[in-house]
Amino acid sequence: MLEIKNLHAKVDGREILNGLDLTIPAGEVHAIMGPNGSGKSTLSYVLAGKDDYEVTDGSVTWKGEDLLAMEPDERAAAGVFLAFQYPMEIPGVATMTFLRSAVNAVRKARGEEEYSTPDFLRTVKEKAKDLKIDMEMLRRPLNVGFSGGEKKRNEILQMSLLEPGLCILDETDSGLDIDALRIVADGVNALRSPERCMLVITHYQRLLNHIVPDRVHVLSKGRVARSGGPELALELEKSGYADYGDEATAA
Amino acid sequence: MDLSVQQFRSEAEQALLDLYERSVDALPGDASVADLRQSAIRTYAGLGLPHRRIEAWKYTDLRAAIAEIPPLLAESDAPVDGTAFEAAFGKAFAQLPAYRVVLVAGAVRTELSDVQGLRDAGVEFGALAQMLESPPEWLMASLDAASASGDDVLIALNTALMTGGVALRLPEGLTLQKPVHLIHLDGADTPGSVYTRNVLVAGEGASATVLESFGTLGRAGVQRNAVTTVSLAAKSAIHHIKLQREALETIHLNAWVANVGADARYDAFQVSMGAALARNQVSVRFAGKDAATDISGATLARGKQHCDTTLVVEHDVPACESRELFKLVLDDESRGVFQGKIVVARDAQKTDGKQMSQALLLSETAEFDSKPELEIYADDVVCGHGATSGQIDEDLLFYLRARGLPEAQARALLIQAFVGEAFEALDDEAIGDAFAAVSAEWLGSPAE
Ligand SMILES: Nc1ncnc2c1ncn2[C@@H]1O[C@H](COP(=O)(O)OP(=O)(O)OP(=O)(O)O)[C@@H](O)[C@H]1O
Ligand SMILES: [Mg+2]
């Protein structure tokens, strides 16, 4: 479903991704782990289409289409969703207004009908309840004054509203307390389906107890250094990234 | 008459004197008004049009900007109706529930105005032109006070040439339930000058919202000079709100002058989006203790538009509070100017004055000039000012686009969020929505 081949990407003239290969078949959940600075967030930004990241080589194919040729909003419409490591605060934009503009923009681009106000409200209420998000919070400006955990839950709310085909979660577990972690993981698991695939970036095995991955990849120095089954995450938890030391410090 | 004080006069400066000479006999008013006009035109003759070497006009060179002086606009038969309002101000604004007063070339169009409603509500109301023929004491006092301010050329010219406008007095204790909406709609086929003076007087404890909207009919160049004086007795409250959406051929000169009594509140809010050149002056003088003012608004400019907002707040007495917040969105080669002066007199202890102007530059050729001036002669005061200017935050833009918003829509949302902070000064929901709608229209995105 997602096919990344020999991906090279630069930021500010510095090469961060360095020949990355990764394939995620439909229905699978892949986890990416790796030392700080190894390029995990960079990969997620490149997939979502952030401007400052210049792809110098390689290709990314999503459902048979060239993902790199698309604008960020076209990627969203095509089903790519990135839950940000650091969600943005936007003063002056009510969260609800934002959610509605986003959902309707994506629906429009997909040739679906826009939600009516009552339908939209009902849908948001339902999903917010599952994620234990207070409706009052959604009346506030987007992410402004939200706690770290609230921001992350808000990301998952957006994800479930936008019904993506590729879910990229960049350290969604960081900053979550134990209960919130379970709520978020349940939210993510509810979206698992044969038509979707997921890329879960995390530093901790803890999240992977809840969201059990099909494959685990270790990223180091901008490329996949090792891949394995869920047991690889357990192994890393014990041994750390010492084996990837050279590369990690070089990154 | 010898009017040759100024050494050199531009053609337009001379043309203004000629305009006065040609029109003076037909201008409304009794002998006392004629005297005021006479002394005002002398003031003008001595000073000429303001130019960039005059500190208060540093960024707006009126002498250079005005090449010709069109004749005074006569009361025209141009069709003015609901369709014209909507075209000029947008649907939401045109339909705001209010006591509507329509002014064309300064004259009140009674058939379109709810003068009766205002009078039934207890307001003393008249068309200025008629009132000037035998001005009541309160009107004369306001005119005298405006003239006494001396060296403001914009106001001096207005006094000399005012042909219309309204005079409105709220008696003691009256609270108007609906806003008064003064609709200034001018121009049609031929260029013309319009000089209007509105006089608002609020008796003790009275309160009202007064909207002024400025629009044009057709595309002929209008030179507008509009002055409103507001006099607030103790414990009164006026919320004074303006929308300026005139055609791009317009030169818009506007001054609001408020004198605020003890425990009174004067709030001004202005959104400017039209005219080739606009100068918006708001000056507030505190005359009684424990009074407050909030002056806020937004400028939306593109093309080669030039919009200058100049505020002066004079804290002459202790314990008054002033707040200023202006947001400017500047695209293309437009230029936005914000000048804010806060003067705190020696006796004005416990003054609390804050000022902020923020510009969002949408192009590299847009320009923002900001000049804060604090003149503080008291020692126990809290005063602050700030000015920022920046571009759209690319990270925020990416976040919105990653959620599916097309670039134009994402930009519009961010711009509206930027401007929206100033709109929070509007507590009336219908008025707030109407401003949100006109600004959304400016941004080219459909209103929600
Ligand atoms: N805009 C930028 N300018 C310069 N360097 C950048 C920029 N963005 C990222 N980098 C660098 O690229 C490298 C990879 O960063 P990235 O954020 O992808 O790491 P990461 O694997 O997500 O790390 P972490 O686990 O800490 O989140 C880092 O060395 C970082 O400093
Ligand atoms: Mg990261």
XYZ file of C-alpha atoms and ligand atoms in Angstrom:
731
model
C 0.000 0.000 0.000
C 2.854 2.361 0.940
C 6.159 1.888 -0.795
C 9.208 3.984 0.049
C 12.302 3.363 -2.039
C 15.792 4.716 -1.558
C 14.471 7.950 -0.034
C 16.970 10.761 0.398
C 15.879 14.052 1.921
C 17.613 17.264 2.952
C 16.781 20.017 5.407
C 18.696 23.261 5.253
C 21.182 21.595 2.951
C 21.796 18.765 5.392
C 21.013 15.217 4.362
C 18.782 13.615 7.006
C 17.204 10.699 5.154
C 19.792 8.633 3.500
C 18.442 5.834 1.321
C 15.417 4.746 3.305
C 13.402 1.721 2.143
C 10.101 0.746 3.692
C 7.007 -1.064 2.471
C 3.759 -1.307 4.411
C 1.135 -3.647 2.971
C -2.571 -2.878 3.416
C -3.935 -3.727 6.833
C -0.534 -3.747 8.574
C 0.832 -1.667 11.427
C 4.554 -0.939 11.361
C 6.460 0.607 14.208
C 9.513 2.782 13.777
C 11.960 3.168 16.607
C 15.349 4.733 16.692
C 17.605 7.133 18.542
C 16.876 10.841 18.851
C 17.782 12.655 15.696
C 17.784 9.549 13.520
C 15.215 11.060 11.140
C 11.876 9.644 12.308
C 10.017 12.944 12.367
C 11.744 13.944 9.168
C 10.306 10.869 7.479
C 6.836 11.710 8.739
C 7.124 15.319 7.468
C 8.387 14.171 4.083
C 5.408 11.834 3.800
C 2.995 14.612 4.774
C 4.601 17.063 2.337
C 6.288 19.730 4.441
C 7.947 22.406 2.300
C 11.342 22.718 3.967
C 12.162 19.080 3.284
C 13.745 18.569 -0.075
C 13.637 15.066 -1.514
C 16.819 14.579 -3.497
C 16.384 10.974 -4.534
C 14.085 7.988 -4.290
C 10.335 7.581 -4.500
C 7.226 7.205 -2.390
C 4.244 5.440 -3.850
C 0.895 5.489 -2.113
C -1.842 3.262 -3.525
C 0.072 3.206 -6.779
C 0.360 6.994 -6.992
C 3.406 9.218 -6.690
C 2.899 10.739 -3.249
C 5.781 13.175 -3.581
C 4.093 14.938 -6.505
C 1.124 15.924 -4.361
C 0.502 19.077 -2.299
C -0.018 18.504 1.456
C -3.787 19.001 1.193
C -3.952 16.614 -1.756
C -2.129 14.024 0.333
C -4.664 14.525 3.121
C -7.454 14.001 0.633
C -5.657 10.891 -0.660
C -5.747 9.541 2.880
C -2.418 10.489 4.451
C -2.705 11.625 8.047
C 0.136 12.683 10.308
C -0.466 12.943 14.045
C 2.191 15.537 14.903
C 4.834 15.031 17.543
C 4.230 18.677 18.466
C 0.711 19.758 17.447
C 0.465 23.454 16.543
C -1.378 26.041 18.590
C -3.493 28.404 16.527
C -4.969 31.293 18.515
C -8.125 32.751 17.031
C -9.294 29.550 15.346
C -11.891 27.659 17.356
C -11.097 23.941 17.402
C -14.610 23.117 16.222
C -14.370 25.519 13.273
C -11.048 23.996 12.346
C -12.357 20.418 12.571
C -15.316 21.252 10.444
C -13.281 23.081 7.777
C -10.833 20.183 7.637
C -13.420 17.424 7.444
C -15.475 19.219 4.824
C -12.414 20.131 2.748
C -11.326 16.505 2.688
C -14.817 15.216 1.961
C -15.176 17.706 -0.852
C -11.834 16.682 -2.349
C -12.868 13.029 -2.135
C -16.092 13.762 -3.955
C -18.172 13.120 -0.864
C -20.941 15.326 0.401
C -20.083 17.888 3.064
C -21.541 17.268 6.512
C -24.593 19.213 7.580
C -24.134 21.025 10.885
C -26.197 18.577 12.981
C -24.585 15.524 11.366
C -21.152 16.949 11.963
C -21.873 17.795 15.584
C -23.259 14.327 16.233
C -20.203 12.662 14.712
C -17.779 14.827 16.684
C -19.678 14.246 19.920
C -19.539 10.483 19.479
C -15.860 10.340 18.685
C -14.920 12.898 21.324
C -16.728 10.804 23.908
C -14.718 7.710 22.978
C -11.518 9.697 23.421
C -12.786 11.285 26.647
C -12.510 14.763 25.139
C -14.701 17.413 26.700
C -16.851 19.279 24.140
C -16.043 22.482 26.004
C -12.408 22.005 25.022
C -13.393 21.985 21.353
C -14.869 25.438 21.664
C -11.483 26.823 22.645
C -8.877 27.990 20.131
C -7.058 25.102 18.482
C -4.622 23.508 20.948
C -4.128 26.816 22.777
C -3.673 26.082 26.443
C -4.350 22.377 25.892
C -2.253 20.073 28.039
C 0.231 17.793 26.297
C -2.139 14.848 26.605
C -5.131 16.868 25.391
C -3.227 17.887 22.294
C -2.423 14.266 21.495
C -6.005 13.154 22.008
C -7.109 16.003 19.785
C -4.797 14.645 17.072
C -6.437 11.226 17.310
C -9.870 12.863 17.172
C -8.855 14.545 13.926
C -7.533 11.266 12.643
C -10.777 9.446 13.272
C -12.809 12.287 11.720
C -10.695 12.437 8.571
C -10.829 8.662 7.967
C -7.336 8.333 6.514
C -5.836 5.312 4.750
C -2.314 5.912 6.062
C -2.020 6.880 9.710
C 1.365 8.188 10.789
C 1.693 8.629 14.529
C 4.775 10.545 15.593
C 5.383 9.861 19.286
C 1.717 10.133 20.054
C 2.418 8.311 23.307
C 4.870 10.839 24.682
C 3.335 12.987 27.379
C 0.377 10.679 27.941
C -0.483 9.330 31.360
C -1.284 5.625 31.670
C -5.051 6.025 31.267
C -4.713 8.417 28.365
C -2.311 6.026 26.685
C -4.933 3.288 26.800
C -7.660 5.626 25.529
C -5.493 6.767 22.631
C -4.400 3.207 21.840
C -8.029 2.068 21.821
C -8.802 4.942 19.464
C -6.006 3.876 17.152
C -6.934 0.186 17.321
C -10.505 1.052 16.413
C -9.154 2.426 13.154
C -7.208 -0.718 12.293
C -8.732 -2.253 9.211
C -7.738 -4.193 6.099
C -8.016 -0.953 4.057
C -5.641 1.009 6.264
C -2.021 0.881 7.147
C -0.214 2.604 9.984
C 3.230 3.878 10.780
C 3.731 4.230 14.515
C 6.802 6.160 15.647
C 7.650 5.597 19.282
C 10.480 5.278 21.752
C 8.652 2.900 24.073
C 7.542 -0.690 24.075
C 4.678 0.443 26.330
C 2.621 1.767 23.410
C 3.315 -1.364 21.403
C 1.762 -3.491 24.144
C -1.487 -1.766 23.258
C -0.989 -1.331 19.543
C 0.667 -4.557 18.532
C 2.678 -3.968 15.350
C 3.123 -6.401 12.484
C 6.687 -5.212 11.901
C 9.226 -3.120 13.804
C 11.954 -1.099 12.086
C 14.940 0.575 13.613
C 15.877 3.853 11.998
C 19.428 5.024 12.266
C 21.291 7.710 10.366
C 18.356 8.220 8.058
C 17.875 4.654 6.903
C 16.302 1.442 8.142
C 19.090 -0.341 9.982
C 17.131 -3.369 11.059
C 13.644 -4.834 10.754
C 11.888 -7.585 12.627
C 8.710 -8.744 14.320
C 7.194 -7.296 17.516
C 9.919 -9.030 19.526
C 12.474 -6.577 18.134
C 10.896 -3.810 20.186
C 11.275 -5.892 23.343
C 14.878 -6.558 22.527
C 15.575 -2.852 22.011
C 13.936 -2.047 25.315
C 16.577 -4.226 26.959
C 19.684 -3.472 24.953
C 19.036 0.099 23.823
C 20.579 1.458 20.663
C 24.140 0.570 21.652
C 24.456 -1.746 18.661
C 23.594 1.183 16.410
C 25.993 3.426 18.319
C 28.231 4.547 15.526
C 25.444 5.402 13.231
C 23.364 6.986 15.933
C 26.074 9.348 17.041
C 26.916 10.088 13.436
C 23.261 11.090 12.918
C -9.918 88.482 2.161
C -6.237 88.047 2.682
C -5.446 84.364 2.909
C -1.807 84.518 1.902
C -0.149 83.448 5.132
C 1.366 80.349 3.625
C 4.298 81.163 1.362
C 3.880 78.510 -1.263
C 0.666 76.792 -2.194
C 0.162 73.724 -4.310
C -2.580 73.912 -6.908
C -4.820 71.731 -4.784
C -4.195 73.857 -1.713
C -5.247 76.950 -3.621
C -8.204 75.094 -5.092
C -9.485 74.374 -1.592
C -9.481 78.095 -0.813
C -11.258 78.754 -4.073
C -13.783 76.060 -3.260
C -14.504 77.789 0.017
C -14.839 81.199 -1.654
C -17.198 79.803 -4.252
C -19.341 77.919 -1.781
C -19.356 80.031 1.347
C -22.560 81.927 0.617
C -24.506 78.732 0.137
C -23.107 76.882 3.153
C -25.621 76.287 5.923
C -25.536 78.087 9.254
C -26.272 81.291 11.101
C -23.805 84.090 11.772
C -22.044 82.278 14.607
C -21.452 79.271 12.370
C -20.224 81.551 9.607
C -17.679 82.987 12.053
C -16.448 79.525 12.897
C -16.083 78.711 9.227
C -14.223 81.933 8.611
C -11.693 81.342 11.345
C -11.301 77.685 10.322
C -10.455 78.550 6.724
C -7.868 81.012 8.060
C -6.332 78.229 10.094
C -6.169 76.145 6.957
C -4.748 79.003 4.894
C -1.968 79.372 7.413
C -1.043 75.712 7.481
C -1.892 74.305 4.072
C -2.380 70.598 3.551
C -0.330 68.443 5.909
C 2.798 66.879 4.468
C 5.487 64.519 5.663
C 7.524 67.124 7.480
C 4.607 67.591 9.865
C 5.260 64.984 12.566
C 1.666 63.764 12.842
C 1.621 63.209 9.071
C 5.076 61.745 8.706
C 3.936 58.690 6.773
C 0.947 60.196 4.997
C 1.776 63.091 2.749
C -1.601 64.561 2.017
C -0.206 67.466 0.056
C 1.503 65.069 -2.322
C -1.501 62.759 -2.520
C -4.142 65.311 -3.428
C -3.748 66.685 -6.914
C -7.211 68.033 -7.571
C -10.119 69.321 -5.595
C -13.457 68.258 -7.022
C -16.528 70.452 -6.380
C -18.772 69.863 -3.392
C -21.087 66.978 -4.149
C -24.599 68.215 -4.616
C -27.437 66.215 -3.217
C -27.852 63.737 -6.019
C -30.746 61.692 -7.242
C -28.590 58.602 -7.374
C -30.743 55.612 -6.507
C -29.999 54.589 -2.948
C -31.847 51.542 -1.715
C -31.415 48.140 -0.112
C -29.507 46.840 -3.116
C -27.076 49.756 -2.914
C -26.487 49.110 0.807
C -25.756 45.459 0.197
C -23.410 46.266 -2.658
C -21.612 48.822 -0.525
C -21.377 46.996 2.794
C -22.315 43.376 2.261
C -25.543 41.727 3.252
C -24.891 41.084 6.939
C -23.897 44.668 7.555
C -26.675 46.215 5.506
C -29.248 44.184 7.403
C -28.063 44.905 10.936
C -31.009 45.812 13.107
C -30.580 49.507 13.891
C -32.072 52.976 13.746
C -30.828 53.630 10.292
C -29.947 57.118 9.088
C -28.903 57.400 5.461
C -26.761 60.337 4.423
C -26.109 61.170 0.799
C -23.825 64.150 0.229
C -24.334 64.810 3.908
C -28.100 65.208 3.563
C -30.398 62.919 5.511
C -32.570 60.831 3.206
C -35.626 60.810 5.381
C -37.517 58.231 3.333
C -34.702 55.743 4.035
C -34.125 56.738 7.632
C -35.785 55.856 10.888
C -35.732 59.365 12.310
C -39.142 58.859 13.854
C -37.970 55.723 15.629
C -35.042 57.613 17.118
C -37.244 60.438 18.308
C -39.774 58.005 19.752
C -36.940 56.399 21.684
C -36.265 59.777 23.255
C -33.296 60.937 21.201
C -32.957 64.549 20.192
C -32.065 64.303 16.534
C -31.648 66.624 13.597
C -29.991 66.975 10.235
C -26.943 69.143 10.772
C -27.651 71.503 7.882
C -30.981 72.500 9.395
C -29.697 72.599 12.950
C -26.888 74.975 11.982
C -29.426 77.628 10.991
C -30.241 78.120 14.670
C -27.940 75.830 16.597
C -28.973 74.816 20.106
C -26.473 75.519 22.823
C -25.199 71.923 23.078
C -24.496 71.847 19.360
C -22.691 75.169 19.399
C -20.632 74.006 22.391
C -19.490 70.937 20.463
C -18.641 72.970 17.368
C -16.706 75.485 19.434
C -14.779 72.761 21.225
C -13.760 71.150 17.937
C -12.598 74.498 16.566
C -10.679 75.278 19.733
C -8.430 72.270 19.117
C -6.691 74.554 16.649
C -4.080 73.157 14.392
C -5.742 70.057 13.013
C -6.106 70.904 9.344
C -8.452 68.029 8.690
C -10.890 69.346 11.274
C -10.391 72.982 10.258
C -11.314 72.153 6.660
C -14.290 70.221 7.899
C -15.526 73.157 9.947
C -15.054 75.516 7.032
C -16.871 73.364 4.503
C -19.269 71.039 6.349
C -22.534 70.787 4.472
C -24.298 68.046 6.362
C -24.274 65.232 8.826
C -26.362 64.751 11.924
C -26.608 66.138 15.416
C -27.792 63.693 18.005
C -28.242 64.064 21.725
C -29.095 61.350 24.202
C -30.832 62.840 27.192
C -29.726 61.963 30.681
C -30.208 58.320 31.602
C -31.375 57.116 28.190
C -30.163 53.701 27.084
C -30.773 53.057 23.417
C -31.681 49.422 22.855
C -30.779 49.342 19.168
C -27.664 50.835 17.590
C -27.880 54.001 15.541
C -26.460 53.294 12.100
C -25.243 56.324 10.173
C -24.784 55.242 6.573
C -22.647 57.569 4.487
C -23.093 56.649 0.861
C -21.757 58.969 -1.813
C -20.663 59.501 -5.341
C -22.061 58.243 -8.590
C -20.962 59.551 -11.952
C -18.901 62.642 -11.252
C -16.113 63.231 -8.758
C -17.000 65.300 -5.737
C -15.978 66.416 -2.268
C -18.105 65.617 0.764
C -17.708 67.331 4.116
C -19.849 65.952 6.896
C -19.903 66.656 10.600
C -21.713 64.479 13.085
C -22.191 65.689 16.608
C -22.994 63.149 19.305
C -23.758 64.215 22.828
C -24.487 61.743 25.600
C -26.142 63.060 28.743
C -25.248 61.745 32.168
C -25.700 57.986 32.392
C -26.894 57.661 28.787
C -25.623 54.878 26.581
C -25.764 53.866 22.937
C -23.956 52.112 20.130
C -23.363 54.266 17.076
C -22.282 52.638 13.847
C -20.914 54.659 10.992
C -20.437 53.010 7.652
C -18.814 54.682 4.692
C -19.406 53.502 1.179
C -19.517 54.794 -2.349
C -21.906 54.504 -5.244
C -20.179 54.032 -8.559
C -16.521 54.626 -9.158
C -16.204 58.376 -9.543
C -13.572 59.740 -7.170
C -14.945 60.931 -3.863
C -12.905 63.076 -1.520
C -14.412 62.592 1.865
C -13.783 64.567 4.980
C -15.929 63.292 7.829
C -15.644 64.411 11.417
C -17.612 63.153 14.383
C -17.343 64.751 17.776
C -18.546 62.837 20.788
C -19.122 64.397 24.109
C -19.739 62.053 27.005
C -21.141 63.300 30.285
C -20.393 61.465 33.518
C -21.307 57.757 33.623
C -22.338 57.667 29.993
C -21.181 55.076 27.489
C -20.805 55.228 23.722
C -19.638 52.368 21.556
C -18.614 53.974 18.290
C -18.072 51.582 15.405
C -16.977 52.170 11.838
C -16.796 50.238 8.606
C -15.035 51.930 5.704
C -15.510 50.056 2.464
C -15.276 52.751 -0.172
C -14.277 52.427 -3.812
C -10.569 52.469 -4.592
C -10.843 55.922 -6.177
C -11.738 57.473 -2.830
C -9.714 59.633 -0.511
C -11.100 59.118 2.944
C -10.249 61.523 5.746
C -11.953 60.869 9.028
C -11.557 62.189 12.535
C -13.364 61.160 15.679
C -12.880 63.409 18.650
C -14.190 62.298 22.019
C -14.304 64.147 25.280
C -14.946 61.699 28.100
C -16.410 62.632 31.467
C -15.960 60.926 34.827
C -16.850 57.227 35.038
C -17.775 57.311 31.373
C -16.715 54.846 28.718
C -15.933 55.569 25.089
C -15.110 52.578 22.931
C -14.155 52.976 19.310
C -13.794 50.198 16.771
C -12.874 50.666 13.117
C -12.348 48.412 10.164
C -10.894 49.979 7.018
C -10.758 48.085 3.779
C -11.536 50.581 1.037
C -10.239 53.849 -0.442
C -6.950 54.622 -2.156
C -5.860 56.689 0.779
C -7.465 56.621 4.180
C -6.570 58.574 7.264
C -8.419 57.570 10.406
C -7.908 59.759 13.424
C -9.339 58.978 16.802
C -8.569 61.282 19.638
C -9.862 60.794 23.119
C -9.468 63.204 25.979
C -10.296 62.186 29.498
C -11.929 65.073 31.300
C -13.164 63.205 34.368
C -11.704 60.530 36.646
C -12.221 56.769 36.377
C -13.160 56.858 32.740
C -12.067 54.333 30.148
C -11.589 53.885 26.441
C -10.877 50.936 24.187
C -9.853 51.802 20.648
C -9.375 48.855 18.384
C -9.838 47.679 14.866
C -8.286 46.384 11.723
C -6.922 47.534 8.403
C -7.176 45.271 5.388
C -5.233 46.645 2.441
C -3.968 45.447 -0.895
C -2.913 46.849 -4.257
C -1.515 50.318 -3.686
C -3.858 51.252 -0.864
C -2.561 53.472 1.890
C -4.273 53.374 5.251
C -3.211 55.481 8.198
C -4.630 55.099 11.684
C -3.589 57.811 14.089
C -4.718 57.687 17.694
C -4.225 60.217 20.432
C -5.308 59.582 23.995
C -4.908 62.401 26.466
C -4.988 61.399 30.086
C -5.604 64.812 31.641
C -7.068 63.468 34.891
C -6.190 60.600 37.244
C -7.270 56.974 37.206
C -8.368 56.501 33.620
C -7.729 53.462 31.488
C -6.968 53.273 27.774
C -6.542 50.200 25.588
C -5.560 50.176 21.941
C -5.271 47.163 19.671
C -4.974 47.399 15.915
C -4.353 44.613 13.445
C -3.186 45.323 9.919
C -3.246 42.863 7.047
C -1.167 44.242 4.204
C -0.856 42.642 0.802
C 0.768 43.637 -2.508
C 2.274 47.123 -2.365
C -0.089 48.457 0.243
C 1.088 50.559 3.128
C -0.298 50.558 6.622
C 0.473 53.231 9.157
C -0.221 53.141 12.860
C 0.564 56.104 15.049
C -0.459 56.011 18.654
C 0.187 58.771 21.068
C -0.559 58.600 24.759
C -0.151 61.773 26.754
C -0.307 61.564 30.517
C -0.561 64.918 32.274
C 1.254 65.632 35.524
C -1.879 65.176 37.616
C -3.018 62.028 35.863
C -1.730 59.561 38.453
C -2.909 55.946 38.347
C -3.199 56.119 34.585
C -3.305 52.746 32.907
C -2.575 52.926 29.181
C -1.711 50.132 26.802
C -1.217 50.106 23.104
C -0.493 47.375 20.587
C -0.328 47.296 16.813
C 0.385 44.173 14.823
C 0.860 43.808 11.116
C 0.675 40.700 9.002
C 2.552 41.254 5.765
C 1.287 39.065 2.945
C 3.822 40.252 0.423
C 7.394 41.430 0.427
C 6.446 44.777 -1.032
C 3.869 45.669 1.597
C 4.977 48.180 4.200
C 4.073 48.794 7.808
C 5.060 51.944 9.632
C 4.433 52.185 13.301
C 5.081 55.106 15.556
C 4.190 54.857 19.218
C 4.644 57.991 21.295
C 4.360 58.091 25.037
C 4.506 61.468 26.705
C 4.308 60.869 30.400
C 4.486 63.664 32.960
C 3.038 61.769 35.927
C 5.055 59.245 37.947
C 2.541 56.699 39.208
C 1.350 55.235 35.914
C 1.303 51.944 34.037
C 1.820 52.518 30.346
C 3.013 50.204 27.642
C 3.145 49.893 23.914
C 4.227 47.362 21.393
C 4.304 46.835 17.658
C 5.010 43.673 15.741
C 5.113 42.758 12.128
C 5.484 39.372 10.567
C 4.469 36.970 7.867
C 2.127 34.035 7.906
C 3.627 31.259 10.012
C 4.584 28.515 7.557
C 4.390 25.812 10.226
C 0.807 26.708 11.040
C 0.007 26.813 7.362
C 1.454 23.328 6.912
C -0.514 21.994 9.861
C -3.768 23.217 8.328
C -2.872 21.937 4.869
C -1.885 18.562 6.293
C -5.449 18.435 7.597
C -6.793 18.909 4.103
C -7.350 22.644 3.826
C -6.305 23.949 0.407
C -3.632 26.621 0.654
C -5.889 29.605 -0.049
C -8.400 28.469 2.546
C -5.689 27.769 5.100
C -4.225 31.242 4.574
C -7.626 32.879 4.859
C -8.275 31.044 8.118
C -4.967 32.193 9.583
C -5.538 35.778 8.483
C -8.994 35.771 9.994
C -7.607 34.375 13.206
C -5.044 37.177 13.261
C -7.639 39.879 12.716
C -10.167 38.135 14.942
C -8.349 39.097 18.096
C -9.218 42.744 17.486
C -12.838 41.797 16.789
C -13.135 40.492 20.315
C -13.702 44.130 21.303
C -17.164 43.815 19.773
C -19.523 42.425 22.360
C -22.605 42.569 20.154
C -22.826 39.247 18.360
C -24.735 40.479 15.311
C -22.242 43.280 14.757
C -19.308 40.909 15.319
C -20.743 38.470 12.781
C -21.273 41.267 10.265
C -17.617 42.292 10.546
C -16.499 38.673 10.292
C -18.560 38.407 7.117
C -17.123 41.526 5.453
C -13.583 40.554 6.341
C -14.158 37.016 5.039
C -15.440 38.551 1.836
C -12.295 40.638 1.607
C -10.252 37.469 1.991
C -12.210 35.906 -0.815
C -13.458 33.030 1.244
C -17.165 32.452 1.650
C -18.610 33.511 4.969
C -19.720 30.629 7.170
N 14.558 22.354 10.011
C 15.703 21.729 10.324
N 16.882 22.351 10.164
C 18.042 21.734 10.466
N 18.114 20.508 10.956
C 16.990 19.837 11.139
C 15.714 20.401 10.842
N 14.773 19.509 11.127
C 15.419 18.419 11.589
N 16.737 18.621 11.602
C 17.749 17.675 12.051
O 17.511 16.437 11.454
C 17.821 15.390 12.337
C 16.661 14.449 12.438
O 15.604 15.059 13.103
P 14.234 14.352 13.400
O 13.348 15.326 14.039
O 13.745 13.709 12.165
O 14.671 13.239 14.451
P 13.801 12.186 15.236
O 14.294 10.859 14.847
O 12.369 12.459 15.043
O 14.238 12.488 16.719
P 13.388 12.429 18.108
O 13.401 11.018 18.543
O 14.176 13.279 19.028
O 12.033 12.959 17.837
C 18.178 16.051 13.654
O 19.592 16.041 13.761
C 17.646 17.429 13.542
O 18.422 18.351 14.253
Mg 10.844 13.136 16.262
